[in-house]
Coordinates of C-alpha atoms and ligand atoms in Angstrom, one line a residue:
X1 CA 0.0 0.0 0.0
X2 CA 0.9 3.6 -0.3
X3 CA 1.8 5.9 2.7
X4 CA 1.7 9.6 2.0
X5 CA 3.8 12.1 3.9
X6 CA 2.5 15.7 3.7
X7 CA 3.3 19.0 5.4
X8 CA 0.7 20.6 7.6
X9 CA 1.8 24.2 8.0
X10 CA 4.0 26.4 5.6
X11 CA 6.7 23.9 4.7
X12 CA 9.9 23.1 6.7
X13 CA 8.0 20.9 9.2
X14 CA 10.6 18.2 9.0
X15 CA 9.1 15.9 6.4
X16 CA 12.6 15.0 5.1
X17 CA 13.6 13.7 8.5
X18 CA 10.3 11.8 8.9
X19 CA 10.6 10.2 5.4
X20 CA 14.2 9.2 6.2
X21 CA 13.1 7.6 9.5
X22 CA 10.2 5.8 7.8
X23 CA 12.4 4.4 5.1
X24 CA 14.9 3.1 7.7
X25 CA 12.2 1.7 9.9
X26 CA 9.7 0.3 7.4
X27 CA 12.0 -0.4 4.5
X28 CA 9.5 0.5 1.8
X29 CA 10.4 -1.1 -1.5
X30 CA 10.2 2.3 -3.2
X31 CA 9.8 6.0 -2.3
X32 CA 8.4 8.6 -4.8
X33 CA 9.3 12.3 -4.6
X34 CA 6.8 14.9 -5.8
X35 CA 7.2 18.7 -6.0
X36 CA 10.3 20.5 -7.1
X37 CA 13.7 22.0 -6.2
X38 CA 12.3 25.0 -4.4
X39 CA 11.8 22.6 -1.5
X40 CA 14.8 21.9 0.7
X41 CA 14.9 18.8 3.0
X42 CA 17.5 18.3 5.6
X43 CA 18.3 14.7 6.4
X44 CA 20.8 13.6 9.0
X45 CA 21.8 10.0 9.5
X46 CA 24.6 8.5 11.5
X47 CA 26.3 11.8 12.0
X48 CA 26.2 12.9 8.3
X49 CA 23.9 15.6 7.0
X50 CA 22.5 16.3 3.5
X51 CA 20.5 19.1 2.2
X52 CA 18.5 17.7 -0.7
X53 CA 16.0 19.3 -3.1
X54 CA 14.9 16.5 -5.4
X55 CA 16.3 13.1 -4.3
X56 CA 13.7 11.4 -2.1
X57 CA 14.6 11.7 1.6
X58 CA 14.2 7.9 1.8
X59 CA 17.6 7.5 0.2
X60 CA 19.1 6.8 3.7
X61 CA 17.8 3.2 3.3
X62 CA 20.1 1.7 0.6
X63 CA 17.4 -0.9 -0.2
X64 CA 14.7 1.5 -1.1
X65 CA 14.2 2.3 -4.8
X66 CA 14.0 6.0 -5.4
X67 CA 11.4 7.4 -7.9
X68 CA 10.5 10.9 -9.1
X69 CA 6.9 11.2 -10.2
X70 CA 5.6 12.6 -13.5
X71 CA 4.2 15.7 -11.8
X72 CA 7.6 16.7 -10.3
X73 CA 10.0 19.2 -11.8
X74 CA 13.8 19.3 -11.5
X75 CA 16.8 20.8 -13.2
X76 CA 19.3 18.4 -14.7
X77 CA 22.1 20.1 -12.7
X78 CA 20.5 19.9 -9.3
X79 CA 19.5 16.3 -9.9
X80 CA 23.0 15.1 -11.0
X81 CA 24.7 17.0 -8.1
X82 CA 22.4 15.4 -5.6
X83 CA 22.7 11.9 -7.1
X84 CA 26.5 12.3 -6.6
X85 CA 26.1 13.8 -3.1
X86 CA 23.9 11.0 -1.9
X87 CA 25.5 8.2 -3.9
X88 CA 22.2 6.9 -5.2
X89 CA 23.2 6.3 -8.9
X90 CA 21.6 3.1 -10.2
X91 CA 18.7 3.1 -7.8
X92 CA 17.0 6.4 -8.8
X93 CA 14.5 6.7 -11.7
X94 CA 12.5 9.5 -13.2
X95 CA 9.2 9.3 -15.0
X96 CA 9.6 10.5 -18.6
X97 CA 7.1 13.3 -17.9
X98 CA 9.1 14.9 -15.1
X99 CA 9.4 18.6 -16.1
X100 CA 12.9 20.0 -16.6
X101 CA 13.7 23.5 -15.4
X102 CA 16.4 25.4 -17.4
X103 CA 18.5 28.5 -16.8
X104 CA 15.9 30.4 -18.8
X105 CA 13.1 29.9 -16.2
X106 CA 15.5 30.7 -13.3
X107 CA 16.4 33.9 -15.0
X108 CA 12.8 34.8 -15.8
X109 CA 11.9 34.2 -12.1
X110 CA 14.8 36.2 -10.8
X111 CA 13.8 39.2 -13.0
X112 CA 10.2 39.0 -11.8
X113 CA 9.8 41.8 -9.2
X114 CA 6.3 40.6 -8.2
X115 CA 7.4 37.0 -7.5
X116 CA 10.6 38.0 -5.8
X117 CA 9.5 40.9 -3.7
X118 CA 5.7 40.6 -3.3
X119 CA 5.5 36.8 -2.9
X120 CA 9.0 36.0 -1.7
X121 CA 9.7 33.2 -4.2
X122 CA 12.7 31.0 -3.7
X123 CA 13.7 32.0 -7.2
X124 CA 14.5 28.4 -8.4
X125 CA 12.5 28.8 -11.7
X126 CA 9.8 26.4 -10.5
X127 CA 6.8 28.7 -11.1
X128 CA 7.9 29.7 -14.6
X129 CA 8.6 26.1 -15.5
X130 CA 5.2 25.0 -14.2
X131 CA 3.5 27.9 -16.1
X132 CA 5.3 26.7 -19.3
X133 CA 4.2 23.2 -18.7
X134 CA 0.6 24.4 -18.5
X135 CA 1.1 26.2 -21.8
X136 CA 2.6 22.9 -23.2
X137 CA 6.0 24.6 -23.9
X138 CA 8.1 22.9 -21.3
X139 CA 10.6 20.1 -22.2
X140 CA 10.3 17.0 -20.2
X141 CA 12.8 14.4 -18.9
X142 CA 12.2 12.2 -22.0
X143 CA 13.6 15.1 -24.2
X144 CA 17.0 14.9 -22.5
X145 CA 19.5 12.3 -23.8
X146 CA 21.5 12.3 -20.6
X147 CA 18.5 11.2 -18.6
X148 CA 17.4 8.3 -20.9
X149 CA 19.1 5.6 -18.8
X150 CA 17.1 6.7 -15.7
X151 CA 13.6 6.8 -17.1
X152 CA 10.9 4.5 -15.9
X153 CA 7.0 4.6 -16.0
X154 CA 6.6 5.7 -12.3
X155 CA 2.8 5.2 -11.9
X156 CA 3.0 1.7 -13.3
X157 CA 6.0 0.9 -11.2
X158 CA 4.3 2.1 -8.0
X159 CA 1.2 0.1 -8.8
X160 CA 3.1 -3.0 -9.6
X161 CA 4.9 -2.8 -6.3
X162 CA 1.7 -2.3 -4.4
X163 CA -0.1 -5.1 -6.2
X164 CA 2.7 -7.4 -5.0
X165 CA 1.9 -6.4 -1.5
X166 CA 4.9 -4.1 -1.0
X167 CA 4.9 -0.8 0.8
X168 CA 5.6 2.4 -1.2
X169 CA 6.0 5.9 0.4
X170 CA 5.1 9.1 -1.4
X171 CA 7.0 12.2 -0.2
X172 CA 5.3 15.6 -0.4
X173 CA 6.9 19.0 -0.3
X174 CA 6.1 22.4 1.3
X175 CA 3.0 22.5 3.5
X176 CA -0.8 22.7 3.3
X177 CA -0.9 26.6 3.5
X178 CA 1.5 27.0 0.6
X179 CA -0.9 25.0 -1.7
X180 CA -1.8 26.8 -4.9
X181 CA -5.4 25.9 -4.4
X182 CA -5.9 25.5 -0.6
X183 CA -3.2 27.9 0.8
X184 CA -3.1 31.6 1.4
X185 CA -3.2 32.7 -2.2
X186 CA -1.3 34.5 -3.7
X187 CA 1.4 33.9 -1.1
X188 CA 1.7 30.2 -2.1
X189 CA 3.9 28.0 -4.2
X190 CA 3.1 27.0 -7.8
X191 CA 1.4 23.6 -7.1
X192 CA -1.1 21.8 -5.0
X193 CA 1.0 20.3 -2.2
X194 CA -1.8 18.6 -0.3
X195 CA -2.3 14.8 -0.2
X196 CA -4.6 14.9 -3.3
X197 CA -2.0 16.9 -5.2
X198 CA 0.7 14.4 -4.2
X199 CA -1.4 11.5 -5.5
X200 CA -2.0 13.4 -8.8
X201 CA 1.8 14.0 -9.2
X202 CA 2.6 10.4 -8.5
X203 CA -0.2 9.4 -10.9
X204 CA -2.1 6.8 -8.9
X205 CA -5.6 6.8 -7.6
X206 CA -6.7 7.0 -3.9
X207 CA -7.7 3.3 -3.6
X208 CA -4.0 2.5 -3.1
X209 CA -3.5 4.8 -0.1
X210 CA -3.2 3.3 3.4
X211 CA -1.9 6.2 5.6
X212 CA -1.7 9.9 5.2
X213 CA 0.9 11.2 7.7
X214 CA 0.7 14.9 8.2
X215 CA 3.8 16.5 9.7
X216 CA 3.7 19.5 12.0
X217 CA 6.7 21.1 13.7
X218 CA 6.3 22.0 17.4
X219 CA 6.1 25.6 16.3
X220 CA 5.1 27.2 13.0
X221 CA 7.5 28.9 10.6
X222 CA 7.1 30.7 7.3
X223 CA 9.5 32.1 4.8
X224 CA 8.5 34.7 2.2
X225 CA 5.4 36.9 2.5
X226 CA 1.8 36.1 3.5
X227 CA 0.0 36.0 6.8
X228 CA 1.3 34.1 9.8
X229 CA -1.3 34.2 12.6
X230 CA 0.3 34.9 16.0
X231 CA 3.6 35.8 14.5
X232 CA 6.3 36.5 17.1
X233 CA 8.6 39.5 17.1
X234 CA 12.1 38.4 16.0
X235 CA 13.3 39.3 19.5
X236 CA 10.8 37.0 21.2
X237 CA 11.7 34.2 18.8
X238 CA 15.4 34.7 19.7
X239 CA 14.6 34.5 23.4
X240 CA 12.8 31.2 22.9
X241 CA 15.6 29.9 20.8
X242 CA 13.4 29.4 17.8
X243 CA 15.8 30.6 15.1
X244 CA 15.8 28.8 11.8
X245 CA 17.0 29.6 8.3
X246 CA 15.7 28.4 4.9
X247 CA 17.5 25.4 3.4
X248 CA 17.4 26.7 -0.1
X249 CA 17.6 30.5 0.4
X250 CA 19.2 30.9 3.8
X251 CA 16.5 33.5 4.7
X252 CA 15.5 33.7 8.4
X253 CA 12.2 32.0 9.0
X254 CA 9.3 33.8 10.6
X255 CA 7.9 32.1 13.7
X256 CA 4.6 31.6 15.5
X257 CA 3.6 29.2 18.2
X258 CA 1.9 25.8 17.3
X259 CA -1.5 26.6 15.8
X260 CA -4.3 24.2 16.5
X261 CA -6.8 25.9 14.1
X262 CA -4.3 25.7 11.2
X263 CA -3.5 22.1 12.2
X264 CA -7.2 21.0 12.4
X265 CA -8.0 22.4 8.9
X266 CA -4.9 20.9 7.3
X267 CA -5.8 17.5 8.9
X268 CA -9.3 17.7 7.5
X269 CA -8.4 18.7 3.9
X270 CA -5.6 16.2 3.7
X271 CA -7.6 13.4 5.2
X272 CA -4.7 12.7 7.6
X273 CA -4.8 9.4 9.5
X274 CA -1.7 10.1 11.6
X275 CA 0.0 13.1 13.0
X276 CA 3.8 13.5 13.3
X277 CA 5.2 16.3 15.5
X278 CA 8.8 17.2 14.9
X279 CA 11.4 19.3 16.9
X280 CA 9.7 18.5 20.3
X281 CA 13.2 19.0 21.8
X282 CA 13.0 22.7 20.6
X283 CA 10.2 23.3 23.1
X284 CA 11.3 20.8 25.8
X285 CA 15.1 20.6 26.0
X286 CA 15.1 17.3 28.1
X287 CA 13.3 15.6 25.2
X288 CA 16.4 15.7 23.1
X289 CA 17.2 12.4 21.5
X290 CA 14.6 10.5 23.6
X291 CA 13.4 7.5 21.7
X292 CA 10.7 6.2 24.1
X293 CA 7.6 8.0 25.0
X294 CA 7.8 7.0 28.7
X295 CA 11.2 8.8 28.9
X296 CA 9.9 12.1 27.8
X297 CA 9.7 14.9 30.4
X298 CA 6.2 15.2 32.0
X299 CA 5.5 18.6 30.5
X300 CA 6.3 17.4 27.0
X301 CA 3.9 14.5 27.4
X302 CA 1.2 16.8 28.7
X303 CA 1.7 19.1 25.7
X304 CA 1.4 16.2 23.3
X305 CA -1.7 14.7 25.0
X306 CA -3.4 18.1 24.9
X307 CA -2.7 18.5 21.2
X308 CA -3.8 15.0 20.4
X309 CA -7.1 15.4 22.3
X310 CA -7.7 18.6 20.4
X311 CA -6.8 17.3 16.9
X312 CA -8.5 13.9 17.4
X313 CA -6.0 12.1 15.2
X314 CA -3.3 9.9 16.8
X315 CA 0.2 11.4 17.2
X316 CA 2.3 8.5 16.0
X317 CA 5.8 9.8 15.1
X318 CA 7.6 12.3 17.4
X319 CA 10.9 13.9 16.3
X320 CA 13.3 14.6 19.2
X321 CA 16.5 15.5 17.4
X322 CA 18.1 16.0 14.0
X323 CA 19.1 12.4 13.5
X324 CA 16.6 10.4 11.5
X325 CA 16.4 7.7 14.2
X326 CA 15.8 10.3 17.0
X327 CA 12.1 9.6 16.6
X328 CA 9.5 8.0 18.9
X329 CA 7.4 5.6 16.9
X330 CA 4.0 5.0 18.5
X331 CA 2.3 3.4 15.5
X332 CA 1.9 -0.1 16.8
X333 CA 0.9 1.1 20.3
X334 CA -1.8 3.1 18.7
X335 CA -3.2 0.2 16.7
X336 CA -1.7 1.1 13.3
X337 CA -0.5 -1.8 11.2
X338 CA 3.0 -1.0 9.9
Ligands
IMP1 P1 8.2 29.6 -4.9 O1 7.4 28.4 -4.9 O2 9.7 29.3 -4.9 O3 7.9 30.5 -6.1 O4 7.9 30.4 -3.6 C1 6.6 30.8 -3.3 C2 6.3 30.9 -1.8 O5 6.5 29.6 -1.3 C3 7.4 31.7 -1.0 O6 6.7 32.3 0.1 C4 8.4 30.7 -0.6 O7 9.1 31.1 0.6 C5 7.5 29.5 -0.3 N1 8.2 28.2 -0.4 C6 8.5 27.6 -1.6 N2 9.1 26.4 -1.3 C7 9.2 26.3 0.0 C8 9.8 25.4 0.9 O8 10.3 24.3 0.6 N3 9.7 25.7 2.3 C9 9.1 26.8 2.7 N4 8.6 27.7 1.9 C10 8.7 27.5 0.6
MG2 MG1 12.5 22.9 3.8

């Protein structure tokens, strides 16, 4: 069956870390990336850290086949650099319909005052390339000779794995409120990043889905423009130690406390069946690297219990440190078949 991992706020919730944990723990036969190179995922495993933008975060499990779905977009350069950086050559495959971003779209985006200054785009050419795809002017992976050896029909491959009874994981990008359709338009990205959008980009129907895991960070961050309810002054965020910078752009992220209303709505629209909370250790220092729920500080447990009772969806995966394996996995305890 297919498990989908989706972001619940404005991106940067820690999906990369959770996908890496799930690949190491569950050993899915394949993982499919959706989205594009505007998304930065930080993955840390056994003391090494990678910042990736298109290679699936599941790469940390060397047995997992890595796929990039037809709805995704990449540049050839970012893809080949990352394949080298992560050492995944030979087990990564692209659908022939993956869109290819060139220098032209990057230049067009950088020169677009509205996108750069009003929206706060990451300027990776993703929006322009997506627009060209809609106009049927974009070249696809199948048009590039150097990619020929890596092409595979991703939807058929995913379905064939699932029909053999194997587990496949679909990795989303950004977060619910950056969705082109369901987010805070126009301060959004150029695609629908919700669970239904992820399915559409992978190219398989909803009957194959088992779990939709929505990832929230223990606080909310946003880069670029657009509303952020309850936004903290920079000074206040400093005092609380909630200082983060963008993986792709290096921009300082704006911060607000965990937001139940945003979380509830994102759970509803994504049809989430499980909640993951990352960076618990950023709110409760003694939670750092804890791997068993019973060993968490009392106040952290109380905070999680309160959120779970409000959200009414089980909190199953709790991130307590940057390492992929610094994660508390409560799925079995909470009756979820893994
Ligand atoms: P674009 O998708 O690069 O054009 O950026 C549009 C908006 O989405 C801007 O506010 C960006 O900061 C935001 N955005 C795009 N990708 C990410 C991401 O991976 N994490 C967080 N924000 C993102
Ligand atoms: Mg990110």
